[in-house]
Structures are given as C-alpha cells and as structure tokens.
Coordinates of C-alpha atoms in Angstrom, one line a residue:
X1 CA 8.6 -60.1 -90.2
X2 CA 6.4 -57.8 -88.2
X3 CA 4.5 -60.1 -86.3
X4 CA 7.7 -62.2 -85.5
X5 CA 9.4 -59.2 -84.2
X6 CA 6.7 -57.9 -81.7
X7 CA 6.3 -61.4 -80.3
X8 CA 9.2 -62.7 -80.2
X9 CA 10.0 -64.0 -76.5
X10 CA 6.6 -65.0 -76.0
X11 CA 5.7 -61.0 -75.2
X12 CA 3.6 -58.3 -77.0
X13 CA 6.1 -55.7 -77.4
X14 CA 3.6 -52.8 -78.7
X15 CA 1.2 -53.6 -76.0
X16 CA 4.0 -53.0 -73.1
X17 CA 5.3 -49.9 -75.0
X18 CA 1.4 -48.8 -74.5
X19 CA 0.9 -44.9 -72.1
X20 CA -0.9 -47.7 -69.8
X21 CA 2.4 -49.7 -69.1
X22 CA 5.0 -46.9 -68.6
X23 CA 5.6 -45.3 -65.4
X24 CA 5.4 -41.5 -65.2
X25 CA 8.3 -39.9 -62.8
X26 CA 5.8 -39.6 -60.1
X27 CA 5.0 -43.3 -60.4
X28 CA 8.6 -44.1 -60.7
X29 CA 9.5 -42.3 -57.2
X30 CA 6.6 -43.8 -55.2
X31 CA 7.8 -47.2 -55.9
X32 CA 10.7 -46.5 -54.6
X33 CA 9.5 -46.0 -51.2
X34 CA 9.7 -48.8 -48.6
X35 CA 6.7 -50.7 -47.5
X36 CA 5.7 -52.5 -44.2
X37 CA 5.5 -56.2 -44.1
X38 CA 4.7 -58.2 -40.6
X39 CA 6.8 -61.5 -40.9
X40 CA 6.7 -64.4 -38.5
X41 CA 9.3 -66.4 -37.2
X42 CA 9.7 -70.3 -36.7
X43 CA 8.5 -69.6 -33.1
X44 CA 5.5 -67.3 -34.1
X45 CA 6.6 -64.0 -32.9
X46 CA 5.4 -61.6 -35.5
X47 CA 7.8 -58.7 -36.3
X48 CA 6.8 -55.7 -38.5
X49 CA 9.6 -54.5 -41.2
X50 CA 9.8 -51.9 -43.9
X51 CA 11.4 -53.2 -47.0
X52 CA 11.7 -52.0 -50.5
X53 CA 10.3 -53.6 -53.3
X54 CA 12.7 -53.9 -55.9
X55 CA 10.4 -55.5 -58.8
X56 CA 7.6 -58.0 -59.7
X57 CA 8.8 -61.4 -60.6
X58 CA 5.9 -62.7 -63.1
X59 CA 4.5 -65.0 -60.5
X60 CA 1.0 -64.6 -60.4
X61 CA -1.7 -67.1 -58.4
X62 CA -5.5 -66.8 -57.1
X63 CA -6.0 -66.7 -53.5
X64 CA -9.7 -66.9 -52.6
X65 CA -11.3 -63.5 -54.3
X66 CA -8.4 -61.5 -55.0
X67 CA -5.0 -62.1 -57.3
X68 CA -1.5 -62.0 -55.6
X69 CA 1.8 -60.9 -56.8
X70 CA 5.3 -62.3 -56.4
X71 CA 7.6 -59.7 -55.4
X72 CA 11.5 -59.3 -55.1
X73 CA 13.0 -56.9 -52.6
X74 CA 16.1 -55.0 -52.8
X75 CA 19.2 -56.1 -51.7
X76 CA 17.4 -59.6 -50.8
X77 CA 17.8 -63.1 -52.3
X78 CA 14.8 -64.7 -53.9
X79 CA 14.2 -66.8 -50.9
X80 CA 12.6 -63.6 -49.4
X81 CA 10.3 -62.8 -52.2
X82 CA 6.4 -63.1 -50.8
X83 CA 3.5 -62.7 -52.6
X84 CA 1.4 -59.8 -52.3
X85 CA -2.4 -59.0 -52.8
X86 CA -3.3 -56.9 -55.7
X87 CA -5.1 -53.9 -53.8
X88 CA -2.0 -53.3 -51.5
X89 CA 0.4 -53.1 -54.5
X90 CA -2.1 -50.8 -56.1
X91 CA -1.9 -48.5 -53.0
X92 CA 2.0 -48.6 -53.5
X93 CA 1.8 -47.8 -56.7
X94 CA 2.3 -50.6 -58.7
X95 CA -0.6 -50.9 -61.2
X96 CA 0.9 -50.6 -64.2
X97 CA 3.6 -53.1 -62.8
X98 CA 0.8 -55.9 -62.6
X99 CA -0.7 -54.9 -65.7
X100 CA 2.0 -55.8 -67.5
X101 CA 2.5 -59.2 -65.8
X102 CA -1.0 -59.8 -66.3
X103 CA -0.1 -59.1 -70.3
X104 CA 2.8 -61.4 -69.9
X105 CA 0.5 -64.2 -68.6
X106 CA -1.9 -63.9 -71.3
X107 CA 0.9 -64.1 -74.1
X108 CA 2.3 -66.8 -72.7
X109 CA -1.3 -68.8 -72.5
X110 CA -1.7 -67.6 -76.2
X111 CA 1.9 -68.8 -77.2
X112 CA 1.1 -72.5 -76.4
X113 CA -2.1 -72.5 -79.0
X114 CA -0.4 -70.6 -81.7
X115 CA 3.4 -70.9 -81.8
X116 CA 5.7 -68.0 -83.3
X117 CA 6.6 -70.3 -86.8
X118 CA 6.9 -69.3 -90.0
X119 CA 4.2 -71.2 -91.4
X120 CA 2.0 -70.3 -88.6
X121 CA 2.5 -66.7 -89.4
X122 CA 2.2 -67.1 -93.1
X123 CA -1.2 -69.1 -92.3
X124 CA -2.5 -66.0 -90.4
X125 CA -1.8 -63.8 -92.6
X126 CA -3.3 -65.9 -95.4
X127 CA -6.5 -65.9 -93.3
X128 CA -6.8 -62.0 -93.7
X129 CA -6.7 -61.7 -97.3
X130 CA -2.6 -61.6 -97.3
X131 CA -0.5 -63.6 -99.1
X132 CA 1.9 -65.4 -97.5
X133 CA 5.0 -64.0 -99.8
X134 CA 4.2 -60.3 -98.5
X135 CA 4.3 -61.7 -94.9
X136 CA 8.0 -63.7 -95.4
X137 CA 9.9 -61.4 -98.0
X138 CA 8.2 -58.2 -97.5
X139 CA 8.8 -55.7 -94.7
X140 CA 5.9 -53.3 -93.5
X141 CA 7.6 -49.8 -95.1
X142 CA 7.2 -51.6 -98.7
X143 CA 3.2 -52.5 -98.0
X144 CA 0.2 -50.7 -99.3
X145 CA -2.2 -49.1 -96.6
X146 CA -4.8 -51.7 -97.4
X147 CA -2.1 -54.3 -96.9
X148 CA -0.8 -52.8 -93.6
X149 CA -4.2 -52.6 -92.4
X150 CA -4.5 -56.4 -92.9
X151 CA -1.2 -57.1 -90.9
X152 CA -2.2 -55.1 -87.8
X153 CA -5.5 -56.7 -87.9
X154 CA -3.8 -60.1 -88.2
X155 CA -1.0 -59.3 -85.1
X156 CA -4.0 -57.6 -83.1
X157 CA -6.0 -61.5 -83.6
X158 CA -2.6 -63.4 -82.8
X159 CA -2.9 -64.1 -79.2
X160 CA -6.9 -64.9 -79.7
X161 CA -8.1 -61.9 -77.7
X162 CA -11.8 -61.9 -76.2
X163 CA -12.0 -58.6 -77.2
X164 CA -11.2 -56.8 -80.1
X165 CA -10.9 -52.9 -80.3
X166 CA -10.6 -51.3 -84.3
X167 CA -9.7 -47.8 -84.4
X168 CA -10.9 -46.7 -88.1
X169 CA -11.1 -50.4 -89.6
X170 CA -11.9 -49.6 -93.0
X171 CA -9.4 -47.1 -93.7
X172 CA -7.4 -48.1 -96.9
X173 CA -9.5 -51.4 -97.6
X174 CA -11.1 -51.9 -101.0
X175 CA -14.8 -52.9 -101.0
X176 CA -13.8 -56.5 -101.5
X177 CA -11.8 -56.1 -98.2
X178 CA -14.5 -54.6 -96.3
X179 CA -16.9 -57.1 -97.1
X180 CA -14.7 -59.9 -95.8
X181 CA -14.1 -57.7 -92.8
X182 CA -17.8 -57.5 -92.1
X183 CA -18.1 -61.3 -92.5
X184 CA -15.2 -61.6 -90.0
X185 CA -16.5 -59.4 -87.2
X186 CA -20.3 -61.4 -87.5
X187 CA -18.8 -64.4 -87.1
X188 CA -16.1 -63.4 -84.2
X189 CA -17.6 -65.1 -81.0
X190 CA -15.7 -62.6 -79.1
X191 CA -16.5 -58.9 -78.4
X192 CA -15.6 -56.0 -80.9
X193 CA -15.6 -52.2 -80.2
X194 CA -15.2 -50.0 -83.3
X195 CA -14.4 -46.4 -83.8
X196 CA -15.2 -45.3 -87.0
X197 CA -16.8 -42.5 -89.3
X198 CA -18.2 -44.9 -91.8
X199 CA -21.8 -44.7 -90.3
X200 CA -22.9 -47.5 -93.1
X201 CA -20.2 -50.2 -92.0
X202 CA -21.2 -49.5 -88.3
X203 CA -24.9 -49.4 -88.6
X204 CA -25.3 -52.7 -90.2
X205 CA -22.7 -54.3 -87.8
X206 CA -23.0 -52.8 -84.5
X207 CA -26.4 -53.4 -82.4
X208 CA -25.5 -50.7 -79.9
X209 CA -24.1 -47.1 -81.0
X210 CA -22.3 -44.9 -78.9
X211 CA -22.5 -41.4 -81.1
X212 CA -20.2 -38.1 -79.5
X213 CA -21.7 -35.3 -81.1
X214 CA -21.0 -31.6 -79.8
X215 CA -23.9 -29.7 -78.5
X216 CA -24.7 -26.5 -80.3
X217 CA -25.8 -24.8 -77.2
X218 CA -22.5 -25.0 -75.1
X219 CA -20.0 -26.5 -77.7
X220 CA -19.5 -29.8 -75.0
X221 CA -19.4 -33.1 -76.7
X222 CA -22.3 -35.4 -75.3
X223 CA -22.7 -39.1 -75.7
X224 CA -25.9 -40.4 -77.3
X225 CA -26.5 -44.4 -77.0
X226 CA -28.4 -45.6 -79.9
X227 CA -29.6 -48.9 -80.9
X228 CA -31.3 -52.0 -78.8
X229 CA -29.7 -51.5 -75.2
X230 CA -31.1 -54.9 -74.8
X231 CA -29.1 -56.9 -77.3
X232 CA -26.4 -58.4 -74.7
X233 CA -28.9 -59.8 -72.8
X234 CA -31.0 -62.0 -76.0
X235 CA -27.2 -62.5 -77.5
X236 CA -26.5 -64.3 -74.0
X237 CA -29.6 -65.8 -74.2
X238 CA -29.4 -67.1 -78.0
X239 CA -26.1 -68.3 -77.0
X240 CA -27.0 -70.7 -74.3
X241 CA -29.7 -72.0 -76.3
X242 CA -27.6 -72.8 -79.2
X243 CA -25.0 -74.5 -76.5
X244 CA -27.4 -76.7 -75.2
X245 CA -28.3 -78.1 -78.9
X246 CA -24.8 -78.9 -79.3
X247 CA -23.9 -82.4 -79.9
X248 CA -20.0 -81.9 -80.1
X249 CA -17.5 -78.8 -79.4
X250 CA -13.9 -78.4 -80.4
X251 CA -11.4 -77.6 -77.7
X252 CA -8.3 -75.1 -78.3
X253 CA -6.1 -78.1 -79.2
X254 CA -8.8 -79.1 -82.1
X255 CA -9.7 -82.2 -80.1
X256 CA -13.4 -83.4 -80.9
X257 CA -15.3 -83.9 -77.8
X258 CA -18.7 -85.5 -77.6
X259 CA -21.4 -84.5 -75.9
X260 CA -23.4 -86.7 -74.1
X261 CA -27.0 -85.5 -73.7
X262 CA -29.2 -86.5 -70.4
X263 CA -32.1 -88.5 -71.9
X264 CA -35.6 -87.3 -70.7
X265 CA -38.3 -89.8 -70.2
X266 CA -41.9 -89.3 -71.7
X267 CA -43.6 -88.8 -68.4
X268 CA -41.2 -85.5 -67.2
X269 CA -41.6 -83.9 -70.8
X270 CA -43.7 -80.7 -71.2
X271 CA -46.6 -80.9 -73.5
X272 CA -44.7 -78.9 -76.1
X273 CA -41.9 -81.8 -75.7
X274 CA -44.0 -84.5 -75.8
X275 CA -45.4 -83.1 -79.4
X276 CA -41.4 -82.6 -80.5
X277 CA -40.9 -86.0 -79.8
X278 CA -43.7 -87.7 -81.5
X279 CA -42.7 -85.3 -84.6
X280 CA -39.7 -86.9 -84.6
X281 CA -40.8 -90.3 -83.9
X282 CA -43.1 -90.1 -86.8
X283 CA -40.2 -89.3 -89.0
X284 CA -38.5 -92.0 -88.0
X285 CA -41.1 -93.9 -89.1
X286 CA -41.3 -92.1 -92.5
X287 CA -38.1 -92.8 -92.8
X288 CA -38.3 -96.5 -92.7
X289 CA -36.2 -96.6 -89.0
X290 CA -36.4 -98.9 -86.3
X291 CA -38.6 -97.4 -83.6
X292 CA -39.8 -99.0 -80.1
X293 CA -41.9 -98.1 -77.5
X294 CA -39.0 -97.2 -75.0
X295 CA -39.1 -93.8 -73.3
X296 CA -35.3 -93.7 -75.0
X297 CA -36.9 -93.2 -78.2
X298 CA -38.8 -90.1 -77.1
X299 CA -37.1 -87.2 -77.8
X300 CA -33.8 -88.4 -79.8
X301 CA -33.6 -87.9 -83.7

C-alpha cells in the first residue's frame, strides 16, 4: 500500500514534499513580483510588458543548449502561455518550481515502463526479498524494522533511478539480507552513494570513500578521500569494452535487439587481431566446422 500511495497519479509524493521542493516565505514573496517580457505583434512591433507568473504548467522542452518551461500568467488565459528559459526563471525565484516539473517529468517517464498495478508492486517487493502478502495485506506500521527497510529500498528503485543514495541501509537487516543488498549494489548499473557507519560493508563495495573526521586540533570536521581516485575512468573504459563485445541488447520494453558488427578484413587487422583471428579459425577447424579462406571468416566465432 505504501508504494501505491506514494506513486499514485504518476507523482512521487515524498520527493515533492522534500525541503528542496517547498518554498520558503521569502521565495513565495519573490515569485509574486511582476517580470518584464518583450512581446511582438503581427506587424513586428515589439513592446515591453510586466506580467506576474501564476505557475509553471508542467510543459518543458529543450531549445538548443537550454531547457525552457511553460508558464501561465495571473489573470490571463492559457492562450497567453509562454515558454521561458531556465536561467530567467531561476533569476526570478522559480528554481524549486522547475525542480517539481523535472521530478514529475521523470516520474511520468518511469510510469510507462512500470505501471502501478498490484501484480507489479507484489513482484517488485519479492525482488527485494519481501513476500507479496506483506505488500498487499499489511500496513507499514505492522512491519518489522528490516521489512520496512526492504519496502523503502523497493520504493526508491520503483522509478528506475540513475543514482541511488542510501542512508544507513544496513540498519535492521539480518545477515542474509545484507548479503543480498551487497550483491544488488555490485550488479546495479547506476550510481550508488552510501552514508553508513558499517565500515566493513562500505569498504567491500565502495571504490571511493569520503571520511568525515573531526580534527583534534580545532574540532572542525574534515573530509578525507580514500580509495582509487581513478576508479570511475577505469570503470567507464571497461563498460565501453564490454559494450563493444555485446552481440545483443535488451531495451526498456524487453525487446531483444541483435547487434550487427562490422566485419574487418585481414589486411586491416592489427598483428594482435590477426593472431586472435587465426586462433579462432583453428578452433573452428578443431570442432569440425567448415571454414574458407575468405576474409569474412576472419575474426568471427
């Protein structure tokens, strides 16, 4: 019930209620101020007017290198709506309004790949080790600490995020659940940021650690970076090499797409590639497969 409540109507209720999304009294006053626009009539005459923005409608588009948002004006119909650049809106105090629109756009994109049905929610909870009965017939207040952690992790992954930030994820989890979480983090293709006191768990998973430690001299906390600073560049290089070797990929809708690789002729191969191709060729002969002297047989397995 928690996941269905949180994501119903296509929005993430908890994300929209964060402090970074809620306007302060000062920000509320700032967005009430009229702003200057330059409008052009049918004859090409330009006039400067001052209008008050009532709200951002939720429309968003990319124009060259900048994003523009659709705005509606106080006391005017939707026919007068205009698209305004993000830089101007930020200057006028609409930064949090834009964050809300961005969040809603992201949630709508995720809703297409994961419809909010009972069956999908139950399957999603089972993927994090929670029996579907708890997801359908049990309220959050009746769950144990470990079960609540699993529900929250499942909810965090519902919208298929690129980056996950975990605050003390090991709390209340038993040994089996910790092992499952560690395995999931290792295989997760997005970014993971963990805030934890469990040094053993963190060190086993994170190639880079930011350690906040109080300086005994002045009592001020300092951030010390530990680990391999070049891990991201190395990981990116490995990902590219792995992608080159893929024969097929599966898109977001589950469709399997075959990758057609460009065949390289023998005279264009490097010395190392020729040795590898000859090795593959001999392996084919050893297996009793038919081979020819054509260039197309080189480099294929």
